[in-house]
Amino acid sequence: MILAAKRGLSDLFDTAHALWSVRVLALVLLGLVAWASPAAGRIIVDTISEAYLQVSVFVAATLALLYGLERLFNVDSAELLARYPRSQVPLAAFLGALPGCGGAIVVVTQYVNGRLSFGALIAVLTATMGDAAFLLLAREPMTGLLVFALGLGVGSLCGWLVDGFHGRDFMRAQTQADVARRQLRLREQRRADAVRLHPLWLALMLPGVVLAVPIAAQVDPNSWFGPLAAYEPVTWLGFAGGMLALLMWSARLCGTPGDEFDAVGTLANPADREKSPGRPPITRRVISDTNFVTVWVIAAFLCYELGMYFSGADLASWFAVWAPVTPLIAVLVGFLPGCGPQIVVTTLYLTGVIPMAALLGNAISNDGDALFPALALAPRAAILATAYTGVPALIVGYAVYFLS
């Protein structure tokens, strides 16, 4: 009984340590900002909801599709890429060119594990337009297809050039020993998944996916609820989903970056594969990956929106200063992690504020949400890759500008 009591106290202290961490303090700080400024509080609610309904649900859907196909056809992407190393660059560019960030995140996590070359990382970051592609496809499908083809071609070419110039082992990600040490360190921090929140997570995600489609088409689904529309049920659904992801992350009730980005499992997402001989459930993999990305996306969105609110800056006015510098400004905005600023750029193009040259430059330079795991786990490679993608972005942007 004494030993059991000691174990119970130890578990209690571990739980308290996990709960009262920097992660929870960040949420407390966010709550204090909302309490101090009602206007900022409304921005926080809208921003978390927007991040969830315009990014997280599409990331989850894309990852579920990829992992489902992997399971259905018994595909091991790591083995496939290792068997055909010359296909890494065009395959990475293809996954990056797909709308959303799910395919690009898969490639980036493979690179973080040391399975792909730096050229493949360049290819995927050059090709991806992120979640702004959904908005563009909804409003101008032909332009969206043009951006897809351009990203695929330019991404593949740049990836091959980088591998040819630097070699396939340039900036190769962590060694297996480094990964093993990081896995051990994170396993020591991991607490038991005592609360099963996956059903609630799915209960919010599934309607979120359905409602995200009209939102991407610039239709407000709140209006579908008649008298209840004034209460903005869709907005609060998105806020609840985003907060659940934040809470699961802060309380360590989901996988950690070490689970998502280790070097053991297939498709760079083993989710505790060491605990079971087979592949982990697709649901757990999707939830772990989506929560990790959601946290970073919400952080980026909040920094952007609250920064604009408290500073009074207006991004749209920057593009209206001089037309010749709009491609350059769009490329520089593309360097910002996340899809929020890129969606703004796409919106400015769709409203006629900036030319297509700026849109194309931004589409090539922006790395979407795929940059977040790279920044977290391979920051030097992420920064260098971002700088490299700026070169073709400037070339394409100004070529289109002067030829149009």
mmCIF file of C-alpha atoms in Angstrom:
data_model
loop_
_atom_site.group_PDB
_atom_site.id
_atom_site.type_symbol
_atom_site.label_atom_id
_atom_site.label_comp_id
_atom_site.label_asym_id
_atom_site.label_seq_id
_atom_site.Cartn_x
_atom_site.Cartn_y
_atom_site.Cartn_z
ATOM 1 C CA MET A 1 0.000 0.000 0.000
ATOM 2 C CA ILE A 2 2.853 2.363 0.834
ATOM 3 C CA LEU A 3 4.460 1.711 -2.545
ATOM 4 C CA ALA A 4 1.125 2.254 -4.263
ATOM 5 C CA ALA A 5 0.658 5.511 -2.372
ATOM 6 C CA LYS A 6 4.123 6.662 -3.378
ATOM 7 C CA ARG A 7 3.394 5.821 -6.984
ATOM 8 C CA GLY A 8 0.123 7.728 -6.729
ATOM 9 C CA LEU A 9 1.838 10.787 -5.301
ATOM 10 C CA SER A 10 4.509 10.567 -7.988
ATOM 11 C CA ASP A 11 1.845 10.407 -10.692
ATOM 12 C CA LEU A 12 0.063 13.367 -9.097
ATOM 13 C CA PHE A 13 3.240 15.454 -9.067
ATOM 14 C CA ASP A 14 4.001 14.470 -12.665
ATOM 15 C CA THR A 15 0.487 15.495 -13.672
ATOM 16 C CA ALA A 16 0.791 18.817 -11.849
ATOM 17 C CA HIS A 17 4.145 19.467 -13.496
ATOM 18 C CA ALA A 18 2.666 18.713 -16.921
ATOM 19 C CA LEU A 19 -0.342 20.923 -16.342
ATOM 20 C CA TRP A 20 1.490 23.895 -14.832
ATOM 21 C CA SER A 21 4.037 24.257 -17.572
ATOM 22 C CA VAL A 22 4.998 27.077 -19.878
ATOM 23 C CA ARG A 23 2.327 25.793 -22.246
ATOM 24 C CA VAL A 24 -0.458 26.438 -19.753
ATOM 25 C CA LEU A 25 1.040 29.766 -18.749
ATOM 26 C CA ALA A 26 0.808 30.821 -22.398
ATOM 27 C CA LEU A 27 -2.922 30.064 -22.351
ATOM 28 C CA VAL A 28 -3.297 31.973 -19.078
ATOM 29 C CA LEU A 29 -1.539 34.970 -20.640
ATOM 30 C CA LEU A 30 -3.896 34.778 -23.604
ATOM 31 C CA GLY A 31 -6.853 34.800 -21.238
ATOM 32 C CA LEU A 32 -5.495 37.845 -19.422
ATOM 33 C CA VAL A 33 -5.172 39.728 -22.710
ATOM 34 C CA ALA A 34 -8.788 38.881 -23.565
ATOM 35 C CA TRP A 35 -9.925 39.998 -20.092
ATOM 36 C CA ALA A 36 -7.981 43.278 -20.237
ATOM 37 C CA SER A 37 -9.259 44.220 -23.698
ATOM 38 C CA PRO A 38 -12.705 43.020 -24.845
ATOM 39 C CA ALA A 39 -11.847 44.011 -28.425
ATOM 40 C CA ALA A 40 -8.666 41.943 -28.285
ATOM 41 C CA GLY A 41 -10.689 39.132 -26.739
ATOM 42 C CA ARG A 42 -13.034 39.134 -29.711
ATOM 43 C CA ILE A 43 -10.028 39.068 -32.044
ATOM 44 C CA ILE A 44 -8.693 36.057 -30.141
ATOM 45 C CA VAL A 45 -11.999 34.188 -30.485
ATOM 46 C CA ASP A 46 -12.331 34.972 -34.198
ATOM 47 C CA THR A 47 -8.667 34.182 -34.882
ATOM 48 C CA ILE A 48 -8.707 30.798 -33.145
ATOM 49 C CA SER A 49 -11.944 29.934 -34.942
ATOM 50 C CA GLU A 50 -10.494 31.046 -38.278
ATOM 51 C CA ALA A 51 -7.305 29.064 -37.734
ATOM 52 C CA TYR A 52 -9.321 25.954 -36.945
ATOM 53 C CA LEU A 53 -11.914 26.212 -39.718
ATOM 54 C CA GLN A 54 -9.605 27.500 -42.449
ATOM 55 C CA VAL A 55 -6.441 25.555 -41.664
ATOM 56 C CA SER A 56 -6.728 22.765 -39.098
ATOM 57 C CA VAL A 57 -9.685 20.975 -40.681
ATOM 58 C CA PHE A 58 -7.991 20.910 -44.089
ATOM 59 C CA VAL A 59 -4.733 19.700 -42.547
ATOM 60 C CA ALA A 60 -6.628 16.927 -40.756
ATOM 61 C CA ALA A 61 -8.534 15.948 -43.907
ATOM 62 C CA THR A 62 -5.370 15.860 -46.013
ATOM 63 C CA LEU A 63 -3.443 13.853 -43.448
ATOM 64 C CA ALA A 64 -6.353 11.436 -43.012
ATOM 65 C CA LEU A 65 -6.420 10.913 -46.778
ATOM 66 C CA LEU A 66 -2.664 10.367 -46.984
ATOM 67 C CA TYR A 67 -2.519 8.034 -43.993
ATOM 68 C CA GLY A 68 -5.635 6.219 -45.176
ATOM 69 C CA LEU A 69 -4.118 5.599 -48.612
ATOM 70 C CA GLU A 70 -0.904 4.489 -46.936
ATOM 71 C CA ARG A 71 -2.825 1.961 -44.848
ATOM 72 C CA LEU A 72 -5.109 0.876 -47.712
ATOM 73 C CA PHE A 73 -2.282 0.184 -50.147
ATOM 74 C CA ASN A 74 0.216 -0.783 -47.437
ATOM 75 C CA VAL A 75 2.544 1.991 -48.564
ATOM 76 C CA ASP A 76 5.654 2.885 -46.598
ATOM 77 C CA SER A 77 6.641 6.275 -47.974
ATOM 78 C CA ALA A 78 10.051 6.167 -46.301
ATOM 79 C CA GLU A 79 10.849 2.842 -47.945
ATOM 80 C CA LEU A 80 9.485 4.071 -51.279
ATOM 81 C CA LEU A 81 11.580 7.233 -51.217
ATOM 82 C CA ALA A 82 14.657 5.288 -50.162
ATOM 83 C CA ARG A 83 14.154 2.809 -52.997
ATOM 84 C CA TYR A 84 13.752 5.548 -55.622
ATOM 85 C CA PRO A 85 15.932 8.434 -54.404
ATOM 86 C CA ARG A 86 15.745 10.234 -57.746
ATOM 87 C CA SER A 87 11.984 10.554 -57.353
ATOM 88 C CA GLN A 88 12.257 12.396 -54.049
ATOM 89 C CA VAL A 89 12.414 15.887 -55.534
ATOM 90 C CA PRO A 90 9.458 15.706 -57.988
ATOM 91 C CA LEU A 91 7.372 13.752 -55.466
ATOM 92 C CA ALA A 92 8.103 16.381 -52.820
ATOM 93 C CA ALA A 93 7.160 19.127 -55.280
ATOM 94 C CA PHE A 94 3.916 17.324 -56.158
ATOM 95 C CA LEU A 95 2.902 16.927 -52.514
ATOM 96 C CA GLY A 96 3.783 20.564 -51.892
ATOM 97 C CA ALA A 97 1.759 21.779 -54.863
ATOM 98 C CA LEU A 98 -1.393 20.101 -53.545
ATOM 99 C CA PRO A 99 -3.818 22.566 -51.917
ATOM 100 C CA GLY A 100 -3.310 22.929 -48.202
ATOM 101 C CA CYS A 101 -0.304 22.111 -46.082
ATOM 102 C CA GLY A 102 -0.848 18.425 -45.283
ATOM 103 C CA GLY A 103 1.276 17.028 -48.107
ATOM 104 C CA ALA A 104 4.028 19.557 -47.499
ATOM 105 C CA ILE A 105 4.046 18.766 -43.774
ATOM 106 C CA VAL A 106 4.539 15.079 -44.567
ATOM 107 C CA VAL A 107 7.585 15.894 -46.714
ATOM 108 C CA VAL A 108 9.044 18.282 -44.138
ATOM 109 C CA THR A 109 8.724 15.714 -41.367
ATOM 110 C CA GLN A 110 10.447 13.148 -43.581
ATOM 111 C CA TYR A 111 13.284 15.616 -44.085
ATOM 112 C CA VAL A 112 13.527 16.276 -40.351
ATOM 113 C CA ASN A 113 14.037 12.534 -39.882
ATOM 114 C CA GLY A 114 16.984 12.558 -42.297
ATOM 115 C CA ARG A 115 15.149 10.607 -45.007
ATOM 116 C CA LEU A 116 15.106 13.299 -47.701
ATOM 117 C CA SER A 117 17.689 15.570 -49.266
ATOM 118 C CA PHE A 118 17.825 19.324 -48.819
ATOM 119 C CA GLY A 119 16.762 19.628 -52.453
ATOM 120 C CA ALA A 120 13.518 17.816 -51.639
ATOM 121 C CA LEU A 121 12.899 20.310 -48.835
ATOM 122 C CA ILE A 122 13.506 23.180 -51.266
ATOM 123 C CA ALA A 123 11.165 21.544 -53.787
ATOM 124 C CA VAL A 124 8.261 21.188 -51.374
ATOM 125 C CA LEU A 125 8.639 24.659 -49.858
ATOM 126 C CA THR A 126 8.898 26.225 -53.317
ATOM 127 C CA ALA A 127 5.875 24.353 -54.652
ATOM 128 C CA THR A 128 3.484 24.835 -51.745
ATOM 129 C CA MET A 129 1.031 27.702 -51.627
ATOM 130 C CA GLY A 130 -0.446 26.499 -48.372
ATOM 131 C CA ASP A 131 -4.064 26.993 -47.435
ATOM 132 C CA ALA A 132 -4.315 30.107 -49.592
ATOM 133 C CA ALA A 133 -4.667 27.665 -52.497
ATOM 134 C CA PHE A 134 -8.136 26.665 -51.266
ATOM 135 C CA LEU A 135 -9.276 30.273 -51.445
ATOM 136 C CA LEU A 136 -7.774 30.750 -54.906
ATOM 137 C CA LEU A 137 -9.312 27.531 -56.255
ATOM 138 C CA ALA A 138 -12.711 28.514 -54.892
ATOM 139 C CA ARG A 139 -12.651 31.957 -56.516
ATOM 140 C CA GLU A 140 -10.475 31.471 -59.622
ATOM 141 C CA PRO A 141 -10.067 27.745 -60.396
ATOM 142 C CA MET A 142 -8.005 28.250 -63.566
ATOM 143 C CA THR A 143 -5.575 30.535 -61.766
ATOM 144 C CA GLY A 144 -5.340 27.925 -59.020
ATOM 145 C CA LEU A 145 -4.440 25.231 -61.559
ATOM 146 C CA LEU A 146 -1.834 27.562 -63.066
ATOM 147 C CA VAL A 147 -0.241 28.061 -59.654
ATOM 148 C CA PHE A 148 -0.283 24.276 -59.098
ATOM 149 C CA ALA A 149 1.528 23.624 -62.382
ATOM 150 C CA LEU A 150 3.976 26.467 -61.790
ATOM 151 C CA GLY A 151 4.772 25.269 -58.279
ATOM 152 C CA LEU A 152 5.321 21.709 -59.468
ATOM 153 C CA GLY A 153 7.664 22.771 -62.272
ATOM 154 C CA VAL A 154 9.627 25.445 -60.420
ATOM 155 C CA GLY A 155 9.821 23.333 -57.258
ATOM 156 C CA SER A 156 11.209 20.307 -59.093
ATOM 157 C CA LEU A 157 13.727 22.401 -61.016
ATOM 158 C CA CYS A 158 14.959 24.221 -57.905
ATOM 159 C CA GLY A 159 15.208 20.988 -55.933
ATOM 160 C CA TRP A 160 17.319 19.329 -58.614
ATOM 161 C CA LEU A 161 19.562 22.390 -58.905
ATOM 162 C CA VAL A 162 20.140 22.529 -55.146
ATOM 163 C CA ASP A 163 20.958 18.821 -54.927
ATOM 164 C CA GLY A 164 23.224 19.117 -57.949
ATOM 165 C CA PHE A 165 25.079 22.102 -56.514
ATOM 166 C CA HIS A 166 25.290 21.120 -52.841
ATOM 167 C CA GLY A 167 25.024 17.342 -53.039
ATOM 168 C CA ARG A 168 22.324 15.113 -51.578
ATOM 169 C CA ASP A 169 23.827 15.109 -48.072
ATOM 170 C CA PHE A 170 23.960 18.898 -47.683
ATOM 171 C CA MET A 171 22.191 20.003 -44.470
ATOM 172 C CA ARG A 172 21.125 16.414 -43.915
ATOM 173 C CA ALA A 173 18.913 16.324 -40.842
ATOM 174 C CA GLN A 174 19.729 14.722 -37.506
ATOM 175 C CA THR A 175 21.676 11.542 -37.137
ATOM 176 C CA GLN A 176 19.971 8.494 -35.720
ATOM 177 C CA ALA A 177 21.862 8.962 -32.443
ATOM 178 C CA ASP A 178 20.539 12.509 -32.140
ATOM 179 C CA VAL A 179 17.014 11.312 -32.799
ATOM 180 C CA ALA A 180 17.354 8.499 -30.263
ATOM 181 C CA ARG A 181 18.539 10.933 -27.591
ATOM 182 C CA ARG A 182 15.670 13.312 -28.331
ATOM 183 C CA GLN A 183 13.148 10.452 -28.256
ATOM 184 C CA LEU A 184 14.449 9.294 -24.883
ATOM 185 C CA ARG A 185 14.291 12.818 -23.469
ATOM 186 C CA LEU A 186 10.721 13.345 -24.677
ATOM 187 C CA ARG A 187 9.565 9.917 -23.497
ATOM 188 C CA GLU A 188 10.752 10.829 -20.021
ATOM 189 C CA GLN A 189 8.499 13.913 -20.154
ATOM 190 C CA ARG A 190 5.451 12.146 -21.567
ATOM 191 C CA ARG A 191 2.532 11.648 -19.231
ATOM 192 C CA ALA A 192 -0.112 8.978 -19.563
ATOM 193 C CA ASP A 193 -3.041 9.761 -21.810
ATOM 194 C CA ALA A 194 -5.461 9.599 -18.874
ATOM 195 C CA VAL A 195 -8.318 11.478 -20.486
ATOM 196 C CA ARG A 196 -9.699 10.131 -23.750
ATOM 197 C CA LEU A 197 -10.609 13.226 -25.715
ATOM 198 C CA HIS A 198 -10.426 11.716 -29.190
ATOM 199 C CA PRO A 199 -14.234 11.277 -29.545
ATOM 200 C CA LEU A 200 -14.794 14.915 -28.604
ATOM 201 C CA TRP A 201 -12.017 15.966 -30.980
ATOM 202 C CA LEU A 202 -13.698 14.065 -33.822
ATOM 203 C CA ALA A 203 -17.131 15.419 -32.859
ATOM 204 C CA LEU A 204 -15.800 18.936 -33.446
ATOM 205 C CA MET A 205 -13.601 18.121 -36.431
ATOM 206 C CA LEU A 206 -16.143 16.298 -38.615
ATOM 207 C CA PRO A 207 -18.710 19.127 -38.768
ATOM 208 C CA GLY A 208 -15.776 21.531 -39.009
ATOM 209 C CA VAL A 209 -14.664 19.878 -42.250
ATOM 210 C CA VAL A 210 -18.172 20.213 -43.698
ATOM 211 C CA LEU A 211 -18.518 23.854 -42.657
ATOM 212 C CA ALA A 212 -15.022 24.746 -43.850
ATOM 213 C CA VAL A 213 -15.963 24.146 -47.493
ATOM 214 C CA PRO A 214 -18.435 27.070 -47.783
ATOM 215 C CA ILE A 215 -16.075 29.225 -45.715
ATOM 216 C CA ALA A 216 -13.326 28.584 -48.265
ATOM 217 C CA ALA A 217 -15.818 29.705 -50.927
ATOM 218 C CA GLN A 218 -16.401 32.951 -48.991
ATOM 219 C CA VAL A 219 -19.858 31.873 -47.787
ATOM 220 C CA ASP A 220 -20.766 32.411 -44.129
ATOM 221 C CA PRO A 221 -22.455 29.215 -42.861
ATOM 222 C CA ASN A 222 -23.664 31.047 -39.746
ATOM 223 C CA SER A 223 -26.490 32.370 -41.919
ATOM 224 C CA TRP A 224 -27.800 28.813 -42.329
ATOM 225 C CA PHE A 225 -28.939 28.667 -38.713
ATOM 226 C CA GLY A 226 -31.832 31.122 -38.991
ATOM 227 C CA PRO A 227 -32.625 32.795 -35.653
ATOM 228 C CA LEU A 228 -29.489 31.248 -34.143
ATOM 229 C CA ALA A 229 -27.255 32.985 -36.685
ATOM 230 C CA ALA A 230 -26.897 35.978 -34.370
ATOM 231 C CA TYR A 231 -25.099 33.723 -31.878
ATOM 232 C CA GLU A 232 -22.521 32.680 -34.536
ATOM 233 C CA PRO A 233 -22.631 28.923 -33.849
ATOM 234 C CA VAL A 234 -20.045 28.131 -36.534
ATOM 235 C CA THR A 235 -17.588 30.638 -35.105
ATOM 236 C CA TRP A 236 -17.935 29.140 -31.645
ATOM 237 C CA LEU A 237 -17.591 25.625 -33.043
ATOM 238 C CA GLY A 238 -14.274 26.638 -34.575
ATOM 239 C CA PHE A 239 -13.211 28.310 -31.344
ATOM 240 C CA ALA A 240 -14.082 25.176 -29.354
ATOM 241 C CA GLY A 241 -12.105 22.984 -31.742
ATOM 242 C CA GLY A 242 -9.095 25.268 -31.621
ATOM 243 C CA MET A 243 -9.198 25.517 -27.836
ATOM 244 C CA LEU A 244 -9.468 21.741 -27.505
ATOM 245 C CA ALA A 245 -6.330 21.350 -29.610
ATOM 246 C CA LEU A 246 -4.561 23.949 -27.470
ATOM 247 C CA LEU A 247 -5.659 22.276 -24.231
ATOM 248 C CA MET A 248 -4.634 18.800 -25.400
ATOM 249 C CA TRP A 249 -1.254 20.220 -26.362
ATOM 250 C CA SER A 250 -0.771 22.232 -23.172
ATOM 251 C CA ALA A 251 -1.793 19.330 -20.898
ATOM 252 C CA ARG A 252 0.257 16.861 -22.983
ATOM 253 C CA LEU A 253 -2.840 14.781 -23.724
ATOM 254 C CA CYS A 254 -1.701 14.161 -27.281
ATOM 255 C CA GLY A 255 1.514 13.245 -29.025
ATOM 256 C CA THR A 256 4.534 15.480 -28.667
ATOM 257 C CA PRO A 257 6.790 16.647 -31.496
ATOM 258 C CA GLY A 258 9.009 13.699 -30.688
ATOM 259 C CA ASP A 259 6.138 11.347 -31.435
ATOM 260 C CA GLU A 260 5.268 12.990 -34.715
ATOM 261 C CA PHE A 261 8.770 13.525 -36.000
ATOM 262 C CA ASP A 262 10.858 10.544 -34.972
ATOM 263 C CA ALA A 263 12.701 8.209 -37.307
ATOM 264 C CA VAL A 264 10.901 4.938 -36.637
ATOM 265 C CA GLY A 265 7.432 5.006 -38.069
ATOM 266 C CA THR A 266 6.196 5.307 -41.601
ATOM 267 C CA LEU A 267 5.166 8.584 -43.139
ATOM 268 C CA ALA A 268 7.172 10.356 -40.405
ATOM 269 C CA ASN A 269 4.410 9.942 -37.873
ATOM 270 C CA PRO A 270 4.777 6.843 -35.693
ATOM 271 C CA ALA A 271 2.824 8.080 -32.647
ATOM 272 C CA ASP A 272 4.340 5.756 -30.067
ATOM 273 C CA ARG A 273 5.073 2.930 -32.458
ATOM 274 C CA GLU A 274 7.522 1.531 -29.929
ATOM 275 C CA LYS A 275 4.512 0.602 -27.774
ATOM 276 C CA SER A 276 2.905 -1.653 -30.358
ATOM 277 C CA PRO A 277 4.262 -3.995 -33.019
ATOM 278 C CA GLY A 278 1.968 -2.676 -35.741
ATOM 279 C CA ARG A 279 1.208 0.723 -37.119
ATOM 280 C CA PRO A 280 -0.672 3.056 -34.770
ATOM 281 C CA PRO A 281 -4.313 3.935 -35.452
ATOM 282 C CA ILE A 282 -4.808 6.512 -38.182
ATOM 283 C CA THR A 283 -7.020 8.579 -35.876
ATOM 284 C CA ARG A 284 -4.283 8.990 -33.280
ATOM 285 C CA ARG A 285 -1.741 9.954 -35.920
ATOM 286 C CA VAL A 286 -4.057 12.541 -37.469
ATOM 287 C CA ILE A 287 -4.982 14.036 -34.092
ATOM 288 C CA SER A 288 -1.366 14.273 -32.936
ATOM 289 C CA ASP A 289 -0.172 15.868 -36.160
ATOM 290 C CA THR A 290 -3.126 18.224 -36.472
ATOM 291 C CA ASN A 291 -2.881 19.419 -32.876
ATOM 292 C CA PHE A 292 0.819 20.123 -33.213
ATOM 293 C CA VAL A 293 0.309 22.155 -36.387
ATOM 294 C CA THR A 294 -2.820 23.852 -34.997
ATOM 295 C CA VAL A 295 -0.901 25.224 -32.033
ATOM 296 C CA TRP A 296 1.718 26.804 -34.271
ATOM 297 C CA VAL A 297 -0.894 28.134 -36.694
ATOM 298 C CA ILE A 298 -2.940 29.718 -33.912
ATOM 299 C CA ALA A 299 0.220 31.262 -32.469
ATOM 300 C CA ALA A 300 1.124 32.747 -35.850
ATOM 301 C CA PHE A 301 -2.417 33.987 -36.499
ATOM 302 C CA LEU A 302 -2.637 35.611 -33.068
ATOM 303 C CA CYS A 303 0.760 37.291 -33.397
ATOM 304 C CA TYR A 304 -0.299 38.651 -36.771
ATOM 305 C CA GLU A 305 -3.825 39.768 -35.837
ATOM 306 C CA LEU A 306 -2.990 41.145 -32.388
ATOM 307 C CA GLY A 307 0.126 42.793 -33.801
ATOM 308 C CA MET A 308 -1.970 44.539 -36.449
ATOM 309 C CA TYR A 309 -4.549 45.527 -33.815
ATOM 310 C CA PHE A 310 -2.188 46.987 -31.236
ATOM 311 C CA SER A 311 0.198 48.593 -33.768
ATOM 312 C CA GLY A 312 -2.507 49.955 -36.068
ATOM 313 C CA ALA A 313 -0.619 48.774 -39.160
ATOM 314 C CA ASP A 314 -2.530 47.962 -42.340
ATOM 315 C CA LEU A 315 -0.921 45.343 -44.567
ATOM 316 C CA ALA A 316 -3.081 46.257 -47.561
ATOM 317 C CA SER A 317 -1.791 49.835 -47.565
ATOM 318 C CA TRP A 318 1.786 48.606 -47.913
ATOM 319 C CA PHE A 319 0.987 47.141 -51.337
ATOM 320 C CA ALA A 320 -0.637 50.359 -52.566
ATOM 321 C CA VAL A 321 2.486 52.507 -52.216
ATOM 322 C CA TRP A 322 4.234 51.682 -55.492
ATOM 323 C CA ALA A 323 3.159 49.046 -57.983
ATOM 324 C CA PRO A 324 6.720 47.985 -58.983
ATOM 325 C CA VAL A 325 7.575 46.881 -55.459
ATOM 326 C CA THR A 326 4.439 44.810 -54.887
ATOM 327 C CA PRO A 327 6.096 41.563 -56.080
ATOM 328 C CA LEU A 328 8.996 42.196 -53.697
ATOM 329 C CA ILE A 329 6.653 42.945 -50.787
ATOM 330 C CA ALA A 330 4.597 39.842 -51.581
ATOM 331 C CA VAL A 331 7.758 37.719 -51.619
ATOM 332 C CA LEU A 332 8.834 39.154 -48.259
ATOM 333 C CA VAL A 333 5.393 38.458 -46.798
ATOM 334 C CA GLY A 334 5.833 34.904 -48.064
ATOM 335 C CA PHE A 335 8.798 34.517 -45.729
ATOM 336 C CA LEU A 336 6.441 34.798 -42.740
ATOM 337 C CA PRO A 337 5.584 31.350 -41.355
ATOM 338 C CA GLY A 338 1.992 30.240 -41.554
ATOM 339 C CA CYS A 339 -0.852 30.760 -43.991
ATOM 340 C CA GLY A 340 -2.538 33.792 -42.424
ATOM 341 C CA PRO A 341 -0.488 36.511 -44.161
ATOM 342 C CA GLN A 342 -0.527 34.489 -47.390
ATOM 343 C CA ILE A 343 -4.317 34.302 -47.347
ATOM 344 C CA VAL A 344 -4.300 38.090 -46.991
ATOM 345 C CA VAL A 345 -2.075 38.382 -50.075
ATOM 346 C CA THR A 346 -4.366 36.071 -52.052
ATOM 347 C CA THR A 347 -7.376 38.099 -50.934
ATOM 348 C CA LEU A 348 -5.672 41.298 -52.086
ATOM 349 C CA TYR A 349 -5.103 39.710 -55.493
ATOM 350 C CA LEU A 350 -8.715 38.538 -55.756
ATOM 351 C CA THR A 351 -9.934 42.037 -54.901
ATOM 352 C CA GLY A 352 -7.646 43.610 -57.505
ATOM 353 C CA VAL A 353 -5.323 45.388 -55.072
ATOM 354 C CA ILE A 354 -2.151 43.621 -56.259
ATOM 355 C CA PRO A 355 -1.225 42.121 -59.659
ATOM 356 C CA MET A 356 -0.809 38.439 -60.478
ATOM 357 C CA ALA A 357 2.972 38.901 -60.431
ATOM 358 C CA ALA A 358 2.766 39.551 -56.698
ATOM 359 C CA LEU A 359 0.496 36.537 -56.196
ATOM 360 C CA LEU A 360 2.898 34.217 -58.032
ATOM 361 C CA GLY A 361 5.912 35.592 -56.180
ATOM 362 C CA ASN A 362 4.153 35.034 -52.873
ATOM 363 C CA ALA A 363 2.960 31.562 -53.884
ATOM 364 C CA ILE A 364 6.544 30.461 -54.560
ATOM 365 C CA SER A 365 8.182 32.152 -51.572
ATOM 366 C CA ASN A 366 5.600 31.200 -48.952
ATOM 367 C CA ASP A 367 6.071 27.934 -47.103
ATOM 368 C CA GLY A 368 2.686 27.755 -45.421
ATOM 369 C CA ASP A 369 2.309 25.844 -42.176
ATOM 370 C CA ALA A 370 4.872 23.274 -43.329
ATOM 371 C CA LEU A 371 7.626 25.586 -42.119
ATOM 372 C CA PHE A 372 6.554 25.252 -38.474
ATOM 373 C CA PRO A 373 7.818 21.689 -37.825
ATOM 374 C CA ALA A 374 11.018 22.529 -39.706
ATOM 375 C CA LEU A 375 11.554 25.653 -37.587
ATOM 376 C CA ALA A 376 10.897 23.665 -34.430
ATOM 377 C CA LEU A 377 13.190 20.740 -35.196
ATOM 378 C CA ALA A 378 15.643 21.884 -37.905
ATOM 379 C CA PRO A 379 15.781 25.700 -37.647
ATOM 380 C CA ARG A 380 19.020 26.239 -39.610
ATOM 381 C CA ALA A 381 17.751 24.232 -42.566
ATOM 382 C CA ALA A 382 14.350 25.948 -42.386
ATOM 383 C CA ILE A 383 15.839 29.450 -42.462
ATOM 384 C CA LEU A 384 18.234 28.619 -45.293
ATOM 385 C CA ALA A 385 15.482 26.914 -47.298
ATOM 386 C CA THR A 386 13.224 29.940 -46.867
ATOM 387 C CA ALA A 387 15.975 32.207 -48.187
ATOM 388 C CA TYR A 388 16.553 29.893 -51.146
ATOM 389 C CA THR A 389 12.882 29.905 -52.146
ATOM 390 C CA GLY A 390 13.041 33.692 -52.380
ATOM 391 C CA VAL A 391 15.309 33.500 -55.441
ATOM 392 C CA PRO A 392 12.869 31.756 -57.843
ATOM 393 C CA ALA A 393 10.037 33.777 -56.305
ATOM 394 C CA LEU A 394 11.693 37.062 -57.288
ATOM 395 C CA ILE A 395 12.624 35.745 -60.741
ATOM 396 C CA VAL A 396 9.111 34.496 -61.535
ATOM 397 C CA GLY A 397 7.361 37.456 -59.910
ATOM 398 C CA TYR A 398 9.277 40.133 -61.780
ATOM 399 C CA ALA A 399 9.345 38.151 -65.030
ATOM 400 C CA VAL A 400 5.541 38.062 -64.992
ATOM 401 C CA TYR A 401 5.388 41.709 -63.894
ATOM 402 C CA PHE A 402 7.509 43.024 -66.772
ATOM 403 C CA LEU A 403 5.955 40.706 -69.364
ATOM 404 C CA SER A 404 2.353 41.543 -68.436
#
